[in-house]
């Protein structure tokens, strides 16, 4: 191809692009700029509180209220000090972290087992009244949690009386054991996933002599792994950040405090009179960190689990 021909092609391409930008292209560019500008704005609005929290957790007491996002100097010692101070208070931060981990892990395990079993049964097993049971499960989603606080508390208090305080109020059991009865939202979500699995898989496994328990464990659960991961992330967030439960059941037992109620008590201790807000911010960062790490590690499967379950059924 000659140089003149190449120059002519470049000229035509330039003219086409210019015409595009002068016509419909200008509207398209403006529209995209507006959309991306809005996304950047809302991203900054969403991220800024976390940046501000981290920044204040690294400041010294004299500069805690200044407007600089980059601390001068950076005081990493705040994270060591908060552990030391809570030791002297008699409510070690490491104990709060341990209790939160116990409640979160056991709560996630309990709700995964119960909700997946119930969801599998409602989706794949044929038994009289299955639709009625599913309707009742959906009905419980309409009940506000506040409605059940008092009756559930009375049940746990009675259990504490019957077991000599081994199970019930004043223990960690009320914070996670209820997960063994399933969650209506998770049951509904997992049922939608199970409905998307061909019934022929179950029929073929039954012909080969597999029990329903084996089908559930070895065939169904691996196929709904994204949904299980989504449930695990949601339930971990709920248990890790739960404030009302510990406030009701273990507020009078400092050795059983979880991080949310512990952070509240730290705010009462350091925020009024001592004004050690940098220590409160450091504890808040430590509480926030596991949830953020978990979401970023599992975000792809988490989003896949939520979106896929929404279109099945």
PDB file of C-alpha atoms in Angstrom:
ATOM      1  CA  UNK A   1       0.000   0.000   0.000  1.00  0.00           C
ATOM      2  CA  UNK A   2       1.372   3.378  -1.010  1.00  0.00           C
ATOM      3  CA  UNK A   3       1.985   6.228   1.384  1.00  0.00           C
ATOM      4  CA  UNK A   4      -0.719   8.305  -0.312  1.00  0.00           C
ATOM      5  CA  UNK A   5      -3.312   5.544   0.186  1.00  0.00           C
ATOM      6  CA  UNK A   6      -2.409   5.215   3.862  1.00  0.00           C
ATOM      7  CA  UNK A   7      -2.706   8.951   4.337  1.00  0.00           C
ATOM      8  CA  UNK A   8      -6.111   8.947   2.662  1.00  0.00           C
ATOM      9  CA  UNK A   9      -7.375   6.174   4.958  1.00  0.00           C
ATOM     10  CA  UNK A  10      -6.165   8.023   8.047  1.00  0.00           C
ATOM     11  CA  UNK A  11      -7.885  11.180   6.835  1.00  0.00           C
ATOM     12  CA  UNK A  12     -11.194   9.350   6.315  1.00  0.00           C
ATOM     13  CA  UNK A  13     -10.945   7.702   9.737  1.00  0.00           C
ATOM     14  CA  UNK A  14     -10.271  11.083  11.336  1.00  0.00           C
ATOM     15  CA  UNK A  15     -13.248  12.615   9.542  1.00  0.00           C
ATOM     16  CA  UNK A  16     -15.532   9.762  10.677  1.00  0.00           C
ATOM     17  CA  UNK A  17     -14.419  10.078  14.309  1.00  0.00           C
ATOM     18  CA  UNK A  18     -14.842  13.845  14.180  1.00  0.00           C
ATOM     19  CA  UNK A  19     -18.343  13.498  12.758  1.00  0.00           C
ATOM     20  CA  UNK A  20     -19.186  10.962  15.469  1.00  0.00           C
ATOM     21  CA  UNK A  21     -18.004  13.264  18.248  1.00  0.00           C
ATOM     22  CA  UNK A  22     -19.806  16.273  16.765  1.00  0.00           C
ATOM     23  CA  UNK A  23     -23.073  14.379  16.433  1.00  0.00           C
ATOM     24  CA  UNK A  24     -24.264  11.541  18.608  1.00  0.00           C
ATOM     25  CA  UNK A  25     -20.780  11.019  20.035  1.00  0.00           C
ATOM     26  CA  UNK A  26     -20.848  14.183  22.111  1.00  0.00           C
ATOM     27  CA  UNK A  27     -24.012  13.065  23.864  1.00  0.00           C
ATOM     28  CA  UNK A  28     -22.493   9.617  24.470  1.00  0.00           C
ATOM     29  CA  UNK A  29     -19.292  11.098  25.900  1.00  0.00           C
ATOM     30  CA  UNK A  30     -21.258  13.466  28.142  1.00  0.00           C
ATOM     31  CA  UNK A  31     -23.475  10.624  29.328  1.00  0.00           C
ATOM     32  CA  UNK A  32     -20.483   8.407  30.146  1.00  0.00           C
ATOM     33  CA  UNK A  33     -18.695  11.250  31.897  1.00  0.00           C
ATOM     34  CA  UNK A  34     -21.777  11.904  34.037  1.00  0.00           C
ATOM     35  CA  UNK A  35     -22.180   8.228  34.944  1.00  0.00           C
ATOM     36  CA  UNK A  36     -18.532   7.679  35.832  1.00  0.00           C
ATOM     37  CA  UNK A  37     -18.391  10.979  37.669  1.00  0.00           C
ATOM     38  CA  UNK A  38     -21.372   9.938  39.801  1.00  0.00           C
ATOM     39  CA  UNK A  39     -19.786   6.536  40.483  1.00  0.00           C
ATOM     40  CA  UNK A  40     -16.518   8.138  41.572  1.00  0.00           C
ATOM     41  CA  UNK A  41     -18.393  10.600  43.799  1.00  0.00           C
ATOM     42  CA  UNK A  42     -20.404   7.902  45.578  1.00  0.00           C
ATOM     43  CA  UNK A  43     -17.297   5.710  45.901  1.00  0.00           C
ATOM     44  CA  UNK A  44     -15.513   8.564  47.675  1.00  0.00           C
ATOM     45  CA  UNK A  45     -18.541   9.172  49.911  1.00  0.00           C
ATOM     46  CA  UNK A  46     -18.612   5.475  50.812  1.00  0.00           C
ATOM     47  CA  UNK A  47     -14.864   5.010  51.360  1.00  0.00           C
ATOM     48  CA  UNK A  48     -14.124   8.290  53.168  1.00  0.00           C
ATOM     49  CA  UNK A  49     -15.501   7.232  56.606  1.00  0.00           C
ATOM     50  CA  UNK A  50     -13.230   4.177  56.584  1.00  0.00           C
ATOM     51  CA  UNK A  51     -10.204   6.270  55.595  1.00  0.00           C
ATOM     52  CA  UNK A  52     -11.082   8.789  58.309  1.00  0.00           C
ATOM     53  CA  UNK A  53     -11.438   5.982  60.874  1.00  0.00           C
ATOM     54  CA  UNK A  54      -8.062   4.468  59.976  1.00  0.00           C
ATOM     55  CA  UNK A  55      -6.415   7.894  59.985  1.00  0.00           C
ATOM     56  CA  UNK A  56      -7.705   8.797  63.446  1.00  0.00           C
ATOM     57  CA  UNK A  57      -6.654   5.431  64.847  1.00  0.00           C
ATOM     58  CA  UNK A  58      -3.035   6.349  64.018  1.00  0.00           C
ATOM     59  CA  UNK A  59      -3.007   9.863  65.522  1.00  0.00           C
ATOM     60  CA  UNK A  60      -1.757  11.012  68.890  1.00  0.00           C
ATOM     61  CA  UNK A  61      -4.262  12.561  71.346  1.00  0.00           C
ATOM     62  CA  UNK A  62      -3.147  16.124  70.564  1.00  0.00           C
ATOM     63  CA  UNK A  63      -3.980  15.849  66.858  1.00  0.00           C
ATOM     64  CA  UNK A  64      -7.073  13.658  66.991  1.00  0.00           C
ATOM     65  CA  UNK A  65      -9.393  16.460  65.848  1.00  0.00           C
ATOM     66  CA  UNK A  66      -7.219  18.043  63.170  1.00  0.00           C
ATOM     67  CA  UNK A  67      -8.225  17.917  59.503  1.00  0.00           C
ATOM     68  CA  UNK A  68      -5.179  16.037  58.191  1.00  0.00           C
ATOM     69  CA  UNK A  69      -5.967  12.623  56.756  1.00  0.00           C
ATOM     70  CA  UNK A  70      -2.298  11.619  56.902  1.00  0.00           C
ATOM     71  CA  UNK A  71      -1.323  11.471  60.598  1.00  0.00           C
ATOM     72  CA  UNK A  72       1.753  13.421  61.658  1.00  0.00           C
ATOM     73  CA  UNK A  73       3.271  11.478  63.322  1.00  0.00           C
ATOM     74  CA  UNK A  74       1.887   7.987  62.655  1.00  0.00           C
ATOM     75  CA  UNK A  75       1.342   6.309  66.042  1.00  0.00           C
ATOM     76  CA  UNK A  76       1.185   2.533  65.576  1.00  0.00           C
ATOM     77  CA  UNK A  77       1.504   2.217  69.334  1.00  0.00           C
ATOM     78  CA  UNK A  78      -2.238   2.944  69.662  1.00  0.00           C
ATOM     79  CA  UNK A  79      -2.980  -0.639  68.613  1.00  0.00           C
ATOM     80  CA  UNK A  80      -0.658  -1.995  71.306  1.00  0.00           C
ATOM     81  CA  UNK A  81      -2.017   0.414  73.907  1.00  0.00           C
ATOM     82  CA  UNK A  82      -5.644  -0.631  73.405  1.00  0.00           C
ATOM     83  CA  UNK A  83      -4.725  -4.240  74.246  1.00  0.00           C
ATOM     84  CA  UNK A  84      -2.771  -3.122  77.307  1.00  0.00           C
ATOM     85  CA  UNK A  85      -5.487  -0.769  78.553  1.00  0.00           C
ATOM     86  CA  UNK A  86      -8.245  -3.364  78.244  1.00  0.00           C
ATOM     87  CA  UNK A  87      -6.079  -5.801  80.225  1.00  0.00           C
ATOM     88  CA  UNK A  88      -5.941  -3.346  83.118  1.00  0.00           C
ATOM     89  CA  UNK A  89      -9.719  -2.815  82.852  1.00  0.00           C
ATOM     90  CA  UNK A  90     -10.271  -6.537  83.426  1.00  0.00           C
ATOM     91  CA  UNK A  91     -11.965  -6.991  80.044  1.00  0.00           C
ATOM     92  CA  UNK A  92      -9.120  -7.913  77.646  1.00  0.00           C
ATOM     93  CA  UNK A  93      -9.684  -7.049  74.003  1.00  0.00           C
ATOM     94  CA  UNK A  94      -8.266 -10.437  73.034  1.00  0.00           C
ATOM     95  CA  UNK A  95     -11.085 -12.045  75.061  1.00  0.00           C
ATOM     96  CA  UNK A  96     -13.680 -10.005  73.149  1.00  0.00           C
ATOM     97  CA  UNK A  97     -12.118 -11.058  69.841  1.00  0.00           C
ATOM     98  CA  UNK A  98     -12.134 -14.705  70.944  1.00  0.00           C
ATOM     99  CA  UNK A  99     -15.807 -14.565  71.941  1.00  0.00           C
ATOM    100  CA  UNK A 100     -16.743 -12.888  68.649  1.00  0.00           C
ATOM    101  CA  UNK A 101     -14.879 -15.570  66.682  1.00  0.00           C
ATOM    102  CA  UNK A 102     -16.598 -18.360  68.634  1.00  0.00           C
ATOM    103  CA  UNK A 103     -20.069 -16.884  68.155  1.00  0.00           C
ATOM    104  CA  UNK A 104     -19.500 -16.085  64.469  1.00  0.00           C
ATOM    105  CA  UNK A 105     -17.979 -19.440  63.484  1.00  0.00           C
ATOM    106  CA  UNK A 106     -20.534 -21.523  65.389  1.00  0.00           C
ATOM    107  CA  UNK A 107     -23.384 -19.325  64.166  1.00  0.00           C
ATOM    108  CA  UNK A 108     -22.306 -19.667  60.530  1.00  0.00           C
ATOM    109  CA  UNK A 109     -21.879 -23.440  60.884  1.00  0.00           C
ATOM    110  CA  UNK A 110     -25.280 -23.863  62.532  1.00  0.00           C
ATOM    111  CA  UNK A 111     -27.203 -21.781  60.004  1.00  0.00           C
ATOM    112  CA  UNK A 112     -25.454 -23.408  57.016  1.00  0.00           C
ATOM    113  CA  UNK A 113     -26.374 -26.903  58.194  1.00  0.00           C
ATOM    114  CA  UNK A 114     -29.982 -26.175  59.105  1.00  0.00           C
ATOM    115  CA  UNK A 115     -30.902 -23.789  56.283  1.00  0.00           C
ATOM    116  CA  UNK A 116     -29.334 -25.944  53.558  1.00  0.00           C
ATOM    117  CA  UNK A 117     -31.111 -29.070  54.827  1.00  0.00           C
ATOM    118  CA  UNK A 118     -34.480 -27.336  54.975  1.00  0.00           C
ATOM    119  CA  UNK A 119     -33.960 -25.646  51.608  1.00  0.00           C
ATOM    120  CA  UNK A 120     -33.037 -28.989  50.025  1.00  0.00           C
ATOM    121  CA  UNK A 121     -36.085 -30.693  51.516  1.00  0.00           C
ATOM    122  CA  UNK A 122     -38.484 -27.969  50.346  1.00  0.00           C
ATOM    123  CA  UNK A 123     -36.999 -27.907  46.848  1.00  0.00           C
ATOM    124  CA  UNK A 124     -36.413 -31.571  46.048  1.00  0.00           C
ATOM    125  CA  UNK A 125     -38.384 -33.840  48.373  1.00  0.00           C
ATOM    126  CA  UNK A 126     -42.013 -34.636  47.685  1.00  0.00           C
ATOM    127  CA  UNK A 127     -44.064 -34.788  50.882  1.00  0.00           C
ATOM    128  CA  UNK A 128     -47.590 -33.710  51.880  1.00  0.00           C
ATOM    129  CA  UNK A 129     -47.809 -30.103  53.003  1.00  0.00           C
ATOM    130  CA  UNK A 130     -44.496 -29.004  51.468  1.00  0.00           C
ATOM    131  CA  UNK A 131     -46.062 -25.855  50.027  1.00  0.00           C
ATOM    132  CA  UNK A 132     -47.730 -25.054  53.347  1.00  0.00           C
ATOM    133  CA  UNK A 133     -44.421 -25.411  55.184  1.00  0.00           C
ATOM    134  CA  UNK A 134     -42.713 -23.155  52.634  1.00  0.00           C
ATOM    135  CA  UNK A 135     -45.502 -20.588  53.008  1.00  0.00           C
ATOM    136  CA  UNK A 136     -45.048 -20.611  56.796  1.00  0.00           C
ATOM    137  CA  UNK A 137     -41.303 -20.133  56.352  1.00  0.00           C
ATOM    138  CA  UNK A 138     -41.963 -17.115  54.144  1.00  0.00           C
ATOM    139  CA  UNK A 139     -44.433 -15.753  56.694  1.00  0.00           C
ATOM    140  CA  UNK A 140     -41.719 -15.656  59.357  1.00  0.00           C
ATOM    141  CA  UNK A 141     -39.752 -13.285  57.108  1.00  0.00           C
ATOM    142  CA  UNK A 142     -42.500 -10.711  57.664  1.00  0.00           C
ATOM    143  CA  UNK A 143     -42.058 -10.721  61.456  1.00  0.00           C
ATOM    144  CA  UNK A 144     -39.841  -7.916  62.797  1.00  0.00           C
ATOM    145  CA  UNK A 145     -37.054  -9.223  65.013  1.00  0.00           C
ATOM    146  CA  UNK A 146     -38.184  -6.922  67.823  1.00  0.00           C
ATOM    147  CA  UNK A 147     -41.436  -8.893  68.140  1.00  0.00           C
ATOM    148  CA  UNK A 148     -39.621 -12.054  69.242  1.00  0.00           C
ATOM    149  CA  UNK A 149     -37.042 -10.513  71.596  1.00  0.00           C
ATOM    150  CA  UNK A 150     -39.070 -10.915  74.809  1.00  0.00           C
ATOM    151  CA  UNK A 151     -40.475 -14.440  74.216  1.00  0.00           C
ATOM    152  CA  UNK A 152     -37.087 -15.740  73.048  1.00  0.00           C
ATOM    153  CA  UNK A 153     -35.415 -14.204  76.095  1.00  0.00           C
ATOM    154  CA  UNK A 154     -37.932 -15.906  78.387  1.00  0.00           C
ATOM    155  CA  UNK A 155     -37.192 -19.248  76.717  1.00  0.00           C
ATOM    156  CA  UNK A 156     -33.438 -18.858  77.243  1.00  0.00           C
ATOM    157  CA  UNK A 157     -33.944 -17.733  80.850  1.00  0.00           C
ATOM    158  CA  UNK A 158     -36.048 -20.829  81.526  1.00  0.00           C
ATOM    159  CA  UNK A 159     -33.357 -23.008  79.954  1.00  0.00           C
ATOM    160  CA  UNK A 160     -30.785 -21.383  82.234  1.00  0.00           C
ATOM    161  CA  UNK A 161     -32.938 -22.288  85.251  1.00  0.00           C
ATOM    162  CA  UNK A 162     -33.421 -25.872  84.062  1.00  0.00           C
ATOM    163  CA  UNK A 163     -29.733 -26.486  83.267  1.00  0.00           C
ATOM    164  CA  UNK A 164     -28.222 -24.683  86.221  1.00  0.00           C
ATOM    165  CA  UNK A 165     -26.852 -21.900  84.026  1.00  0.00           C
ATOM    166  CA  UNK A 166     -25.043 -24.179  81.558  1.00  0.00           C
ATOM    167  CA  UNK A 167     -27.299 -23.131  78.666  1.00  0.00           C
ATOM    168  CA  UNK A 168     -29.346 -19.946  78.485  1.00  0.00           C
ATOM    169  CA  UNK A 169     -28.953 -16.372  79.623  1.00  0.00           C
ATOM    170  CA  UNK A 170     -25.481 -15.552  80.870  1.00  0.00           C
ATOM    171  CA  UNK A 171     -23.838 -17.824  78.280  1.00  0.00           C
ATOM    172  CA  UNK A 172     -22.840 -17.557  74.626  1.00  0.00           C
ATOM    173  CA  UNK A 173     -25.358 -20.220  73.539  1.00  0.00           C
ATOM    174  CA  UNK A 174     -28.253 -17.805  72.824  1.00  0.00           C
ATOM    175  CA  UNK A 175     -25.997 -15.873  70.439  1.00  0.00           C
ATOM    176  CA  UNK A 176     -25.492 -18.780  68.017  1.00  0.00           C
ATOM    177  CA  UNK A 177     -27.541 -21.857  68.928  1.00  0.00           C
ATOM    178  CA  UNK A 178     -30.707 -20.417  67.388  1.00  0.00           C
ATOM    179  CA  UNK A 179     -29.064 -20.864  63.990  1.00  0.00           C
ATOM    180  CA  UNK A 180     -29.794 -24.601  64.238  1.00  0.00           C
ATOM    181  CA  UNK A 181     -33.454 -23.766  63.611  1.00  0.00           C
ATOM    182  CA  UNK A 182     -32.609 -22.142  60.284  1.00  0.00           C
ATOM    183  CA  UNK A 183     -33.179 -18.680  58.884  1.00  0.00           C
ATOM    184  CA  UNK A 184     -36.187 -17.991  56.672  1.00  0.00           C
ATOM    185  CA  UNK A 185     -34.212 -15.745  54.314  1.00  0.00           C
ATOM    186  CA  UNK A 186     -31.383 -18.256  53.902  1.00  0.00           C
ATOM    187  CA  UNK A 187     -33.859 -21.132  53.490  1.00  0.00           C
ATOM    188  CA  UNK A 188     -35.626 -19.238  50.720  1.00  0.00           C
ATOM    189  CA  UNK A 189     -32.345 -18.326  49.047  1.00  0.00           C
ATOM    190  CA  UNK A 190     -30.951 -21.873  49.122  1.00  0.00           C
ATOM    191  CA  UNK A 191     -34.268 -23.365  48.007  1.00  0.00           C
ATOM    192  CA  UNK A 192     -34.108 -21.213  44.877  1.00  0.00           C
ATOM    193  CA  UNK A 193     -30.641 -22.575  44.171  1.00  0.00           C
ATOM    194  CA  UNK A 194     -31.696 -26.190  44.719  1.00  0.00           C
ATOM    195  CA  UNK A 195     -34.653 -25.706  42.358  1.00  0.00           C
ATOM    196  CA  UNK A 196     -32.191 -24.911  39.580  1.00  0.00           C
ATOM    197  CA  UNK A 197     -30.552 -28.348  39.864  1.00  0.00           C
ATOM    198  CA  UNK A 198     -32.101 -30.988  37.535  1.00  0.00           C
ATOM    199  CA  UNK A 199     -34.313 -33.521  39.306  1.00  0.00           C
ATOM    200  CA  UNK A 200     -32.742 -36.236  37.125  1.00  0.00           C
ATOM    201  CA  UNK A 201     -29.580 -36.064  39.242  1.00  0.00           C
ATOM    202  CA  UNK A 202     -31.514 -37.123  42.325  1.00  0.00           C
ATOM    203  CA  UNK A 203     -33.477 -39.786  40.473  1.00  0.00           C
ATOM    204  CA  UNK A 204     -30.285 -41.259  39.017  1.00  0.00           C
ATOM    205  CA  UNK A 205     -28.609 -41.296  42.430  1.00  0.00           C
ATOM    206  CA  UNK A 206     -31.661 -42.972  43.971  1.00  0.00           C
ATOM    207  CA  UNK A 207     -31.558 -45.670  41.285  1.00  0.00           C
ATOM    208  CA  UNK A 208     -27.917 -46.284  42.219  1.00  0.00           C
ATOM    209  CA  UNK A 209     -28.972 -46.800  45.833  1.00  0.00           C
ATOM    210  CA  UNK A 210     -27.893 -43.470  47.341  1.00  0.00           C
ATOM    211  CA  UNK A 211     -29.803 -42.238  50.378  1.00  0.00           C
ATOM    212  CA  UNK A 212     -31.223 -38.734  50.521  1.00  0.00           C
ATOM    213  CA  UNK A 213     -28.597 -37.800  53.107  1.00  0.00           C
ATOM    214  CA  UNK A 214     -25.813 -38.920  50.767  1.00  0.00           C
ATOM    215  CA  UNK A 215     -27.425 -37.084  47.842  1.00  0.00           C
ATOM    216  CA  UNK A 216     -27.638 -33.938  49.945  1.00  0.00           C
ATOM    217  CA  UNK A 217     -24.050 -34.161  51.171  1.00  0.00           C
ATOM    218  CA  UNK A 218     -22.163 -35.446  48.127  1.00  0.00           C
ATOM    219  CA  UNK A 219     -24.195 -34.116  45.181  1.00  0.00           C
ATOM    220  CA  UNK A 220     -26.309 -31.134  46.190  1.00  0.00           C
ATOM    221  CA  UNK A 221     -23.980 -29.187  48.477  1.00  0.00           C
ATOM    222  CA  UNK A 222     -21.043 -29.025  46.015  1.00  0.00           C
ATOM    223  CA  UNK A 223     -23.415 -27.710  43.332  1.00  0.00           C
ATOM    224  CA  UNK A 224     -24.668 -24.849  45.506  1.00  0.00           C
ATOM    225  CA  UNK A 225     -21.264 -23.818  46.857  1.00  0.00           C
ATOM    226  CA  UNK A 226     -21.583 -20.156  45.729  1.00  0.00           C
ATOM    227  CA  UNK A 227     -24.892 -19.853  47.579  1.00  0.00           C
ATOM    228  CA  UNK A 228     -23.420 -21.452  50.701  1.00  0.00           C
ATOM    229  CA  UNK A 229     -20.534 -19.003  50.595  1.00  0.00           C
ATOM    230  CA  UNK A 230     -22.950 -16.081  50.219  1.00  0.00           C
ATOM    231  CA  UNK A 231     -24.915 -17.319  53.240  1.00  0.00           C
ATOM    232  CA  UNK A 232     -21.689 -17.754  55.217  1.00  0.00           C
ATOM    233  CA  UNK A 233     -20.546 -14.189  54.475  1.00  0.00           C
ATOM    234  CA  UNK A 234     -23.936 -12.672  55.329  1.00  0.00           C
ATOM    235  CA  UNK A 235     -24.275 -14.652  58.552  1.00  0.00           C
ATOM    236  CA  UNK A 236     -20.698 -13.922  59.614  1.00  0.00           C
ATOM    237  CA  UNK A 237     -21.360 -10.205  59.163  1.00  0.00           C
ATOM    238  CA  UNK A 238     -24.581 -10.486  61.162  1.00  0.00           C
ATOM    239  CA  UNK A 239     -22.990 -12.370  64.068  1.00  0.00           C
ATOM    240  CA  UNK A 240     -19.754 -10.390  64.098  1.00  0.00           C
ATOM    241  CA  UNK A 241     -21.596  -7.058  64.231  1.00  0.00           C
ATOM    242  CA  UNK A 242     -24.459  -8.160  66.496  1.00  0.00           C
ATOM    243  CA  UNK A 243     -24.902  -5.717  69.369  1.00  0.00           C
ATOM    244  CA  UNK A 244     -28.418  -6.403  70.613  1.00  0.00           C
ATOM    245  CA  UNK A 245     -27.876 -10.116  71.346  1.00  0.00           C
ATOM    246  CA  UNK A 246     -24.809  -9.689  73.584  1.00  0.00           C
ATOM    247  CA  UNK A 247     -26.442  -6.675  75.246  1.00  0.00           C
ATOM    248  CA  UNK A 248     -29.454  -8.803  76.227  1.00  0.00           C
ATOM    249  CA  UNK A 249     -27.750 -12.055  77.214  1.00  0.00           C
ATOM    250  CA  UNK A 250     -24.183 -11.343  78.408  1.00  0.00           C
ATOM    251  CA  UNK A 251     -24.008  -7.639  79.306  1.00  0.00           C
ATOM    252  CA  UNK A 252     -23.497  -8.577  82.978  1.00  0.00           C
ATOM    253  CA  UNK A 253     -20.683 -11.027  82.114  1.00  0.00           C
ATOM    254  CA  UNK A 254     -17.607  -9.007  81.018  1.00  0.00           C
ATOM    255  CA  UNK A 255     -15.651 -12.196  80.297  1.00  0.00           C
ATOM    256  CA  UNK A 256     -18.277 -13.086  77.649  1.00  0.00           C
ATOM    257  CA  UNK A 257     -18.443  -9.712  75.915  1.00  0.00           C
ATOM    258  CA  UNK A 258     -18.117  -9.745  72.148  1.00  0.00           C
ATOM    259  CA  UNK A 259     -16.496  -6.926  70.180  1.00  0.00           C
ATOM    260  CA  UNK A 260     -19.650  -4.820  69.539  1.00  0.00           C
ATOM    261  CA  UNK A 261     -20.655  -4.583  73.192  1.00  0.00           C
ATOM    262  CA  UNK A 262     -16.993  -4.336  74.189  1.00  0.00           C
ATOM    263  CA  UNK A 263     -16.536  -1.392  71.825  1.00  0.00           C
ATOM    264  CA  UNK A 264     -19.565   0.272  73.398  1.00  0.00           C
ATOM    265  CA  UNK A 265     -18.052  -0.157  76.858  1.00  0.00           C
ATOM    266  CA  UNK A 266     -14.687   1.162  75.624  1.00  0.00           C
ATOM    267  CA  UNK A 267     -16.467   4.227  74.291  1.00  0.00           C
ATOM    268  CA  UNK A 268     -17.997   4.781  77.718  1.00  0.00           C
ATOM    269  CA  UNK A 269     -14.610   4.347  79.402  1.00  0.00           C
ATOM    270  CA  UNK A 270     -12.269   6.240  77.057  1.00  0.00           C
ATOM    271  CA  UNK A 271     -14.702   8.654  75.435  1.00  0.00           C
ATOM    272  CA  UNK A 272     -15.991  10.445  78.517  1.00  0.00           C
ATOM    273  CA  UNK A 273     -13.457  11.959  80.871  1.00  0.00           C
ATOM    274  CA  UNK A 274     -10.270  10.459  79.427  1.00  0.00           C
ATOM    275  CA  UNK A 275     -10.869  11.552  75.823  1.00  0.00           C
ATOM    276  CA  UNK A 276      -8.690   8.755  74.397  1.00  0.00           C
ATOM    277  CA  UNK A 277     -10.590   8.633  71.141  1.00  0.00           C
ATOM    278  CA  UNK A 278      -7.610   7.296  69.196  1.00  0.00           C
ATOM    279  CA  UNK A 279      -7.882   4.072  71.223  1.00  0.00           C
ATOM    280  CA  UNK A 280     -11.587   3.776  70.432  1.00  0.00           C
ATOM    281  CA  UNK A 281     -10.815   4.248  66.735  1.00  0.00           C
ATOM    282  CA  UNK A 282      -8.080   1.594  66.918  1.00  0.00           C
ATOM    283  CA  UNK A 283     -10.510  -0.900  68.468  1.00  0.00           C
ATOM    284  CA  UNK A 284     -13.092  -0.039  65.790  1.00  0.00           C
ATOM    285  CA  UNK A 285     -10.547  -0.738  63.030  1.00  0.00           C
ATOM    286  CA  UNK A 286      -9.755  -4.124  64.595  1.00  0.00           C
ATOM    287  CA  UNK A 287     -13.461  -4.929  64.661  1.00  0.00           C
ATOM    288  CA  UNK A 288     -13.964  -3.832  61.056  1.00  0.00           C
ATOM    289  CA  UNK A 289     -10.918  -5.599  59.602  1.00  0.00           C
ATOM    290  CA  UNK A 290     -12.144  -9.252  59.527  1.00  0.00           C
ATOM    291  CA  UNK A 291     -15.380  -8.349  57.733  1.00  0.00           C
ATOM    292  CA  UNK A 292     -13.544  -6.314  55.087  1.00  0.00           C
ATOM    293  CA  UNK A 293     -10.936  -9.036  54.504  1.00  0.00           C
ATOM    294  CA  UNK A 294     -13.606 -11.743  54.279  1.00  0.00           C
ATOM    295  CA  UNK A 295     -15.648  -9.796  51.748  1.00  0.00           C
ATOM    296  CA  UNK A 296     -12.678  -9.023  49.504  1.00  0.00           C
ATOM    297  CA  UNK A 297     -11.527 -12.648  49.588  1.00  0.00           C
ATOM    298  CA  UNK A 298     -14.984 -13.999  48.774  1.00  0.00           C
ATOM    299  CA  UNK A 299     -16.564 -11.148  46.804  1.00  0.00           C
ATOM    300  CA  UNK A 300     -16.599 -12.926  43.431  1.00  0.00           C
ATOM    301  CA  UNK A 301     -18.297 -16.065  44.774  1.00  0.00           C
ATOM    302  CA  UNK A 302     -20.483 -13.956  47.068  1.00  0.00           C
ATOM    303  CA  UNK A 303     -21.882 -11.871  44.201  1.00  0.00           C
ATOM    304  CA  UNK A 304     -22.246 -14.986  42.056  1.00  0.00           C
ATOM    305  CA  UNK A 305     -24.205 -16.708  44.811  1.00  0.00           C
ATOM    306  CA  UNK A 306     -26.606 -13.808  45.318  1.00  0.00           C
ATOM    307  CA  UNK A 307     -27.188 -13.088  41.622  1.00  0.00           C
ATOM    308  CA  UNK A 308     -27.590 -16.714  40.552  1.00  0.00           C
ATOM    309  CA  UNK A 309     -30.026 -17.474  43.364  1.00  0.00           C
ATOM    310  CA  UNK A 310     -32.133 -14.465  42.407  1.00  0.00           C
ATOM    311  CA  UNK A 311     -32.998 -15.800  38.944  1.00  0.00           C
ATOM    312  CA  UNK A 312     -33.588 -19.459  39.733  1.00  0.00           C
ATOM    313  CA  UNK A 313     -36.962 -21.052  40.417  1.00  0.00           C
TER     314      UNK A 313
END
